[in-house]
Coordinates of N, CA and C in Angstrom, one line a residue:
M11 N 61.3 71.8 122.2 CA 62.6 72.4 121.7 C 62.9 73.7 122.4
Q12 N 61.9 74.5 122.7 CA 62.2 75.8 123.4 C 62.7 75.5 124.8
R13 N 62.2 74.5 125.5 CA 62.6 74.1 126.8 C 64.1 73.7 126.8
A14 N 64.4 72.9 125.8 CA 65.8 72.5 125.6 C 66.8 73.7 125.4
L15 N 66.2 74.6 124.7 CA 67.0 75.8 124.4 C 67.3 76.6 125.7
W16 N 66.2 76.8 126.5 CA 66.4 77.5 127.8 C 67.4 76.7 128.6
A17 N 67.3 75.4 128.6 CA 68.2 74.6 129.4 C 69.7 74.7 128.9
H18 N 69.8 74.8 127.6 CA 71.2 75.0 127.1 C 71.7 76.4 127.5
L19 N 70.9 77.4 127.4 CA 71.3 78.7 127.8 C 71.7 78.8 129.3
D20 N 70.9 78.1 130.1 CA 71.2 78.0 131.5 C 72.6 77.3 131.8
A21 N 72.8 76.3 131.0 CA 74.1 75.5 131.2 C 75.2 76.3 130.6
H22 N 75.0 77.0 129.5 CA 76.1 77.7 128.8 C 75.7 79.1 128.5
P23 N 75.6 80.0 129.6 CA 75.2 81.3 129.4 C 76.1 82.2 128.5
D24 N 77.4 81.7 128.4 CA 78.3 82.5 127.5 C 78.5 81.8 126.2
A25 N 77.7 80.9 125.8 CA 77.8 80.2 124.6 C 77.7 81.2 123.4
P26 N 78.6 81.1 122.4 CA 78.4 82.0 121.3 C 77.2 81.7 120.5
M27 N 76.5 82.7 120.0 CA 75.4 82.5 119.2 C 75.2 83.7 118.2
S28 N 74.6 83.4 117.1 CA 74.5 84.4 116.1 C 73.6 85.6 116.6
P29 N 73.8 86.8 116.1 CA 72.9 87.9 116.5 C 71.5 87.7 116.2
R30 N 71.3 86.9 115.1 CA 69.9 86.6 114.6 C 69.2 85.7 115.7
L31 N 69.9 84.7 116.2 CA 69.4 83.9 117.2 C 69.2 84.6 118.5
G32 N 70.1 85.5 118.8 CA 70.0 86.3 120.0 C 68.7 87.2 120.0
A33 N 68.5 87.8 118.8 CA 67.3 88.6 118.7 C 66.0 87.8 118.8
A34 N 66.1 86.6 118.2 CA 64.9 85.7 118.3 C 64.6 85.3 119.7
L35 N 65.7 85.0 120.5 CA 65.6 84.7 121.9 C 65.0 85.8 122.7
R36 N 65.5 87.1 122.4 CA 64.9 88.2 123.1 C 63.5 88.4 122.9
R37 N 63.0 88.2 121.6 CA 61.6 88.2 121.3 C 60.8 87.2 122.0
A38 N 61.4 86.0 122.0 CA 60.7 84.9 122.7 C 60.6 85.1 124.2
R39 N 61.6 85.7 124.8 CA 61.6 86.0 126.2 C 60.5 87.1 126.5
A40 N 60.5 88.1 125.6 CA 59.5 89.2 125.8 C 58.1 88.7 125.6
A41 N 57.9 87.8 124.7 CA 56.6 87.3 124.4 C 56.1 86.2 125.4
C42 N 57.1 85.6 126.0 CA 56.7 84.4 126.9 C 57.5 84.5 128.2
P43 N 57.3 85.5 129.0 CA 58.1 85.7 130.2 C 58.1 84.5 131.2
V44 N 57.0 83.8 131.1 CA 56.8 82.6 132.0 C 57.8 81.5 131.7
A45 N 58.3 81.4 130.5 CA 59.2 80.4 130.0 C 60.6 80.7 130.5
V46 N 60.9 81.9 130.9 CA 62.3 82.3 131.2 C 62.6 81.7 132.6

């Protein structure tokens, strides 16, 4: 699921998302820099 999420963000970097999801993504990126 996370891999699909990164692919979605790469394909749609300007896609609207909730602040809550944005915060979760920032935490995920910080916790797992290799996945970015």
